[in-house]
Tab-separated table of C-alpha atoms in Angstrom:
chain	number	residue	atom	x	y	z
G	220	MET	CA	102.804	135.132	82.872
G	221	ASN	CA	101.554	131.780	84.098
G	222	VAL	CA	103.025	128.299	84.463
G	223	VAL	CA	101.348	124.931	83.869
G	224	HIS	CA	103.634	121.917	84.290
G	225	ALA	CA	102.012	118.792	82.830
G	226	ALA	CA	104.990	116.645	81.810
G	227	GLY	CA	105.239	112.981	82.724
G	228	VAL	CA	106.285	109.525	81.561
G	229	LEU	CA	105.505	106.031	82.820
G	230	ASP	CA	107.678	102.972	83.291
G	231	ASP	CA	105.597	100.622	85.422
G	232	GLY	CA	107.037	97.676	87.297
G	233	THR	CA	107.194	96.129	90.739
G	234	LEU	CA	109.682	97.450	93.272
G	235	ALA	CA	111.836	94.359	92.764
G	236	THR	CA	112.432	95.386	89.132
G	237	LEU	CA	112.899	99.104	89.804
G	238	THR	CA	116.435	100.158	88.813
G	239	ARG	CA	118.188	103.488	89.217
G	240	GLY	CA	117.705	104.156	85.524
G	241	ARG	CA	113.972	103.390	85.578
G	242	LEU	CA	113.542	105.601	88.620
G	243	ALA	CA	115.489	108.499	87.092
G	244	ALA	CA	113.614	108.317	83.773
G	245	VAL	CA	110.256	108.786	85.487
G	246	MET	CA	111.478	111.284	88.101
G	247	ALA	CA	113.258	113.631	85.679
G	248	PRO	CA	110.258	115.195	83.854
G	249	LYS	CA	108.482	115.800	87.140
G	250	VAL	CA	111.304	116.723	89.507
G	251	GLU	CA	113.821	118.455	87.248
G	252	GLY	CA	111.187	120.082	85.080
G	253	ALA	CA	109.146	121.491	87.968
G	254	TRP	CA	112.204	122.587	89.957
G	255	ASN	CA	113.649	124.433	86.963
G	256	LEU	CA	110.344	126.216	86.408
G	257	HIS	CA	110.238	127.139	90.093
G	258	CYS	CA	113.764	128.561	90.017
G	259	GLN	CA	113.356	130.435	86.742
G	260	THR	CA	110.031	132.057	87.635
G	261	ARG	CA	110.470	132.583	91.357
G	262	ALA	CA	110.750	136.368	90.994
G	263	ALA	CA	108.193	136.632	88.186
G	264	PRO	CA	104.743	138.149	88.807
G	265	LEU	CA	102.769	134.955	88.158
G	266	ASP	CA	98.988	134.694	88.361
G	267	PHE	CA	99.261	130.939	88.852
G	268	PHE	CA	101.812	128.119	88.989
G	269	VAL	CA	100.011	124.828	88.364
G	270	LEU	CA	101.558	121.376	88.637
G	271	PHE	CA	99.782	118.352	87.181
G	272	SER	CA	100.417	115.701	89.822
G	273	SER	CA	98.739	112.316	90.216
G	274	ALA	CA	96.413	110.684	92.713
G	275	SER	CA	98.989	107.885	92.840
G	276	ALA	CA	100.977	110.071	95.247
G	277	LEU	CA	97.951	110.153	97.563
G	278	LEU	CA	96.466	106.670	97.163
G	279	GLY	CA	99.407	104.685	95.839
G	280	SER	CA	99.302	102.488	92.777
G	281	PRO	CA	100.866	99.018	92.545
G	282	GLY	CA	103.704	98.984	90.069
G	283	GLN	CA	103.981	102.773	90.000
G	284	GLY	CA	106.281	103.442	92.943
G	285	ASN	CA	108.557	105.587	90.760
G	286	TYR	CA	105.621	107.573	89.361
G	287	ALA	CA	104.048	108.060	92.793
G	288	ALA	CA	107.353	109.351	94.187
G	289	ALA	CA	107.794	111.785	91.293
G	290	ASN	CA	104.333	113.226	91.825
G	291	ALA	CA	104.827	113.425	95.588
G	292	PHE	CA	107.694	115.816	94.795
G	293	LEU	CA	105.285	118.065	92.895
G	294	ASP	CA	102.931	118.112	95.876
G	295	ALA	CA	105.818	118.981	98.195
G	296	LEU	CA	107.025	121.721	95.844
G	297	ALA	CA	103.571	123.298	95.836
G	298	GLU	CA	103.591	123.302	99.644
G	299	HIS	CA	107.075	124.846	99.600
G	300	ARG	CA	106.055	127.636	97.232
G	301	HIS	CA	102.912	128.274	99.246
G	302	ALA	CA	105.011	128.663	102.391
G	303	LEU	CA	107.154	131.223	100.528
G	304	GLY	CA	104.059	133.206	99.607
G	305	LEU	CA	104.313	132.235	95.936
G	306	PRO	CA	101.395	131.052	93.802
G	307	ALA	CA	101.225	127.270	93.685
G	308	LEU	CA	98.682	124.548	93.046
G	309	SER	CA	99.450	120.839	92.648
G	310	ILE	CA	96.507	118.819	91.294
G	311	GLY	CA	96.542	115.099	92.006
G	312	TRP	CA	94.644	113.902	88.970
G	313	GLY	CA	92.991	110.543	88.739
G	314	PRO	CA	92.980	108.842	85.306
G	315	TRP	CA	91.232	110.567	82.422
G	316	ALA	CA	88.990	108.524	80.152
G	317	ASP	CA	89.960	109.690	76.676
G	318	VAL	CA	93.353	111.382	76.924
G	319	GLY	CA	96.484	111.093	79.022
G	320	LEU	CA	98.817	108.339	80.149
G	321	ALA	CA	96.093	106.044	81.518
G	322	ALA	CA	94.003	106.301	78.341
G	323	ALA	CA	97.028	105.358	76.213
G	324	LEU	CA	96.888	101.814	77.618
G	325	PRO	CA	93.275	100.619	78.003
G	326	GLU	CA	94.263	97.766	80.321
G	327	ARG	CA	95.694	100.278	82.807
G	328	GLY	CA	92.378	102.148	82.926
G	329	ALA	CA	90.522	98.864	83.345
G	330	ARG	CA	92.669	97.987	86.352
G	331	PHE	CA	91.976	101.352	87.948
G	332	ALA	CA	88.249	100.765	87.481
G	333	THR	CA	88.360	97.392	89.238
G	334	ARG	CA	89.879	99.174	92.250
G	335	GLY	CA	87.148	101.813	92.410
G	336	VAL	CA	88.899	104.606	90.493
G	337	ARG	CA	86.624	105.714	87.665
G	338	PRO	CA	88.305	107.555	84.780
G	339	LEU	CA	87.187	111.168	84.471
G	340	ARG	CA	85.542	112.376	81.290
G	341	VAL	CA	87.336	115.330	79.745
G	342	ASP	CA	84.427	117.675	80.433
G	343	GLU	CA	84.371	116.576	84.096
G	344	ALA	CA	88.111	117.151	84.446
G	345	LEU	CA	87.988	120.585	82.826
G	346	ALA	CA	85.073	121.630	85.016
G	347	ALA	CA	86.994	120.477	88.081
G	348	LEU	CA	90.075	122.374	86.899
G	349	ALA	CA	88.040	125.593	86.748
G	350	ARG	CA	86.819	125.023	90.307
G	351	VAL	CA	90.151	124.198	91.933
G	352	PHE	CA	91.646	127.529	90.888
G	353	ASP	CA	89.507	129.065	93.623
G	354	ASN	CA	90.929	126.652	96.179
G	355	ALA	CA	93.127	128.207	98.867
G	356	ARG	CA	95.123	125.033	99.475
G	357	PRO	CA	98.290	124.321	97.501
G	358	HIS	CA	97.435	120.649	96.938
G	359	VAL	CA	94.139	119.084	95.875
G	360	ALA	CA	93.150	115.736	94.352
G	361	VAL	CA	90.578	115.285	91.587
G	362	LEU	CA	89.384	111.775	90.793
G	363	GLY	CA	86.291	109.640	90.532
G	364	LEU	CA	86.664	107.363	93.559
G	365	ASP	CA	84.303	104.676	94.802
G	366	LEU	CA	85.683	104.629	98.313
G	367	ARG	CA	83.905	101.447	99.369
G	368	GLN	CA	85.283	99.567	96.359
G	369	TRP	CA	88.769	100.971	96.980
G	370	VAL	CA	88.730	99.806	100.595
G	371	GLU	CA	87.489	96.379	99.502
G	372	PHE	CA	90.435	96.060	97.101
G	373	TYR	CA	92.894	97.481	99.669
G	374	PRO	CA	91.553	96.510	103.124
G	375	ALA	CA	94.542	98.186	104.802
G	376	ALA	CA	93.221	101.548	103.596
G	377	ALA	CA	90.343	101.277	106.059
G	378	ARG	CA	92.879	101.442	108.895
G	379	SER	CA	94.632	104.570	107.608
G	380	ALA	CA	94.016	108.008	109.078
G	381	VAL	CA	93.238	109.372	105.610
G	382	PHE	CA	90.207	107.146	105.083
G	383	ALA	CA	89.094	106.456	108.659
G	384	ALA	CA	86.478	109.212	108.723
G	385	LEU	CA	85.283	108.648	105.158
G	386	ALA	CA	85.122	104.849	105.133
G	387	PRO	CA	84.947	103.290	108.592
G	388	ARG	CA	86.442	99.848	108.695
G	389	ALA	CA	83.013	98.412	109.381
G	390	ASN	CA	82.089	99.351	105.812
G	391	ALA	CA	84.778	97.127	104.355
G	392	ARG	CA	83.215	93.836	103.395
G	393	ASP	CA	84.384	91.028	105.647
G	394	ALA	CA	85.746	88.069	103.712
G	395	THR	CA	83.568	85.660	105.696
G	396	GLU	CA	80.485	87.315	104.221
G	397	THR	CA	81.350	86.860	100.562
G	398	PRO	CA	78.984	84.574	98.640
G	399	LEU	CA	81.916	82.415	97.545
G	400	VAL	CA	83.018	81.703	101.122
G	401	ARG	CA	79.462	80.844	102.140
G	402	GLU	CA	79.192	78.536	99.124
G	403	LEU	CA	82.462	76.769	99.964
G	404	ARG	CA	81.418	76.207	103.552
G	405	VAL	CA	78.356	74.191	102.614
G	406	LEU	CA	80.267	71.885	100.270
G	407	THR	CA	80.830	68.544	101.975
G	408	THR	CA	83.966	67.139	100.319
G	409	ASP	CA	87.455	68.385	99.544
G	410	ALA	CA	86.959	67.444	95.901
G	411	GLU	CA	83.881	69.650	95.629
G	412	ARG	CA	85.682	72.570	97.225
G	413	ALA	CA	88.708	72.111	94.957
G	414	ALA	CA	86.484	72.036	91.865
G	415	ARG	CA	84.659	75.204	92.937
G	416	LEU	CA	87.940	76.974	93.689
G	417	ALA	CA	89.342	75.946	90.312
G	418	ASP	CA	86.297	77.450	88.594
G	419	PHE	CA	86.627	80.656	90.623
G	420	LEU	CA	90.354	80.979	89.892
G	421	ARG	CA	89.901	80.374	86.159
G	422	HIS	CA	87.373	83.218	86.023
G	423	GLU	CA	89.642	85.544	88.022
G	424	VAL	CA	92.672	84.735	85.873
G	425	ALA	CA	90.601	85.421	82.758
G	426	ARG	CA	89.572	88.822	84.151
G	427	VAL	CA	93.141	89.745	85.079
G	428	LEU	CA	94.544	88.663	81.712
G	429	ARG	CA	91.559	90.075	79.779
G	430	ARG	CA	91.308	86.801	77.906
G	431	PRO	CA	88.379	84.466	77.145
G	432	LEU	CA	87.651	81.886	79.816
G	433	GLU	CA	88.240	79.027	77.392
G	434	ASP	CA	91.901	80.095	77.106
G	435	ILE	CA	92.481	79.405	80.790
G	436	GLY	CA	93.250	75.745	81.298
G	437	SER	CA	93.819	74.334	84.760
G	438	ASP	CA	97.200	72.875	83.828
G	439	ARG	CA	98.624	75.645	81.637
G	440	PRO	CA	101.316	77.888	83.242
G	441	LEU	CA	99.937	81.348	83.861
G	442	ALA	CA	103.192	83.022	82.821
G	443	GLU	CA	102.822	81.277	79.472
G	444	LEU	CA	99.391	82.888	79.137
G	445	GLY	CA	100.923	86.347	79.620
G	446	LEU	CA	100.681	86.891	83.379
G	447	ASP	CA	103.262	89.471	84.483
G	448	SER	CA	104.256	90.696	87.932
G	449	LEU	CA	101.598	93.431	88.109
G	450	MET	CA	98.881	91.042	86.986
G	451	ALA	CA	100.054	88.543	89.614
G	452	LEU	CA	99.607	91.213	92.295
G	453	GLU	CA	96.110	91.960	91.043
G	454	LEU	CA	95.256	88.248	91.042
G	455	ARG	CA	96.560	87.865	94.583
G	456	ASN	CA	94.454	90.803	95.772
G	457	ARG	CA	91.344	89.389	94.107
G	458	ILE	CA	91.891	86.057	95.868
G	459	ALA	CA	92.453	87.782	99.209
G	460	HIS	CA	89.302	89.876	98.805
G	461	GLN	CA	87.011	87.003	97.849
G	462	LEU	CA	88.462	84.286	100.090
G	463	GLY	CA	90.321	86.109	102.852
G	464	VAL	CA	93.521	84.113	102.363
G	465	GLN	CA	96.956	85.343	101.390
G	466	ILE	CA	99.085	83.625	98.766
G	467	SER	CA	102.355	84.759	97.248
G	468	ALA	CA	102.129	86.529	93.906
G	469	ALA	CA	105.408	84.836	93.014
G	470	LEU	CA	103.660	81.462	92.920
G	471	ALA	CA	101.781	82.390	89.776
G	472	LEU	CA	104.902	83.711	88.087
G	473	ALA	CA	107.085	80.690	88.875
G	474	GLY	CA	105.384	78.493	86.317
G	475	GLY	CA	102.242	78.160	88.420
G	476	THR	CA	98.979	76.858	87.026
G	477	VAL	CA	95.388	77.232	88.153
G	478	GLY	CA	95.539	73.682	89.501
G	479	GLU	CA	98.603	74.508	91.597
G	480	LEU	CA	97.002	77.718	92.850
G	481	VAL	CA	94.010	75.716	94.076
G	482	GLY	CA	96.366	73.687	96.255
G	483	HIS	CA	98.046	76.816	97.639
G	484	VAL	CA	94.701	78.458	98.398
G	485	ILE	CA	93.461	75.378	100.257
G	486	GLU	CA	96.738	75.159	102.174
G	487	SER	CA	96.514	78.837	103.167
G	488	TRP	CA	92.904	78.407	104.197
G	489	ASP	CA	93.748	75.410	106.379
G	490	ARG	CA	96.670	77.271	107.938
G	491	THR	CA	94.491	80.215	109.032
G	492	ALA	CA	91.476	78.149	110.041
G	493	GLY	CA	91.849	78.925	113.732
G	494	GLU	CA	92.248	82.698	113.417
G	495	PRO	CA	89.398	85.118	114.056
G	496	ALA	CA	87.767	86.371	110.875
G	497	GLY	CA	88.816	89.849	109.861
G	498	ALA	CA	91.944	89.889	112.033
G	499	PRO	CA	94.407	92.487	110.732
G	500	SER	CA	97.732	91.372	109.388
G	501	PRO	CA	100.656	91.743	111.780
G	502	ASP	CA	102.953	92.381	108.822
G	503	PRO	CA	104.622	95.795	109.363
G	504	ASP	CA	104.890	96.331	105.606
G	505	ASP	CA	101.096	96.270	105.204
G	506	ARG	CA	100.891	100.034	104.874
G	507	HIS	CA	100.243	101.227	101.370
G	508	PRO	CA	99.338	99.949	97.900
G	509	ASN	CA	102.832	100.842	96.677
G	510	ALA	CA	104.226	98.366	99.211
G	511	GLU	CA	102.636	95.676	96.993
G	512	LEU	CA	101.385	93.733	99.993
G	513	SER	CA	97.905	93.093	101.295
G	514	PRO	CA	96.695	91.933	104.704
G	515	GLN	CA	96.234	88.345	105.744
G	516	VAL	CA	92.734	87.558	106.929
G	517	GLY	CA	91.813	84.283	108.545
G	518	VAL	CA	88.695	82.420	107.392
G	519	PRO	CA	87.732	79.356	109.415
G	520	ARG	CA	86.280	76.463	107.465
C-alpha cells in the first residue's frame, strides 16, 4: 500500500484580509487530510508516503500566507515521519504549466513568471517526480527558478541564508544601475522627469492589470480599472525594483491615479536622496515575501 496526498485549495488575499475562516478553509485539506493519513497508516507497511507540498512554503508567495502555512505543515510532517523511521517525502512543487491550481488562473501563472518562477511542463514534472523517489531527504523542492530574477524581484532574498551561497547579493541588480534611473538623471527639469515617470508607471500598471496601455489614463483611479490588493503589491515591487524607492501599496488602492503615483514617487525619491545607494532597509519586517514588504533603497538624484 502507498499514500499520495495531493489535496489543496486556494483562497488568496493579503494578510490584512485573512480571516479565521479563510485560513481554516485552506489549511484543512492539507493539515487535516495529511494528519489523518499519517495516523491511519502509521502501522501499515508502506512503500512510500508522498505529500504534494508547494514551493510557497520555501520561497513565500505574496497573498498566499494561508497556503504557504498549510504546505509548511506537510513539510514538517514529512520530517516528523522521517524521524520516526517511517517512509515520507514532501515535494515542494512550483507551478505546473497545464494542470493544477496555478494553471487554473492564467494571471497567477503570469505573476509567478515575472518573479522568476517558470511553470513546469507536465513531462518535466513527471520526470522530476521519478527522480525524487530516490532522494534520501524527506523534503525536496521542484520548480523552474531563475534565481537572479527572483532576487531582483525580492531583494531581501539576497540577504537570506537560503540564497546567500546561490545568489550573492552582488548579483542583485542595484537600482542605481537601471536604465530608467540613468535616463531620469540626465533629464534637466522636474516636468521632464514627471512626464517620463508617468509613462513608466502607465506601462507598469498595464502589465500588472494585463490591460492595453490605452486603457490606462493618468487621471483614472486604478481601483476603478480593477487593481486589487495583490496587484498593488506587485506594482509597488516593480516600482521599487526599477527606481529604488518605496511607496505604499495602499496609495494605489485608495483611489490613486497614475498622476498621483508620480507625485508620491518623486516625493519618496527626494526623501531618500541623501542615502547611500543599495542601503538595506532597517525595517524588521523585511524578511520574507509573505510579509508583503520590500526593502527601501535610496537613490540620489
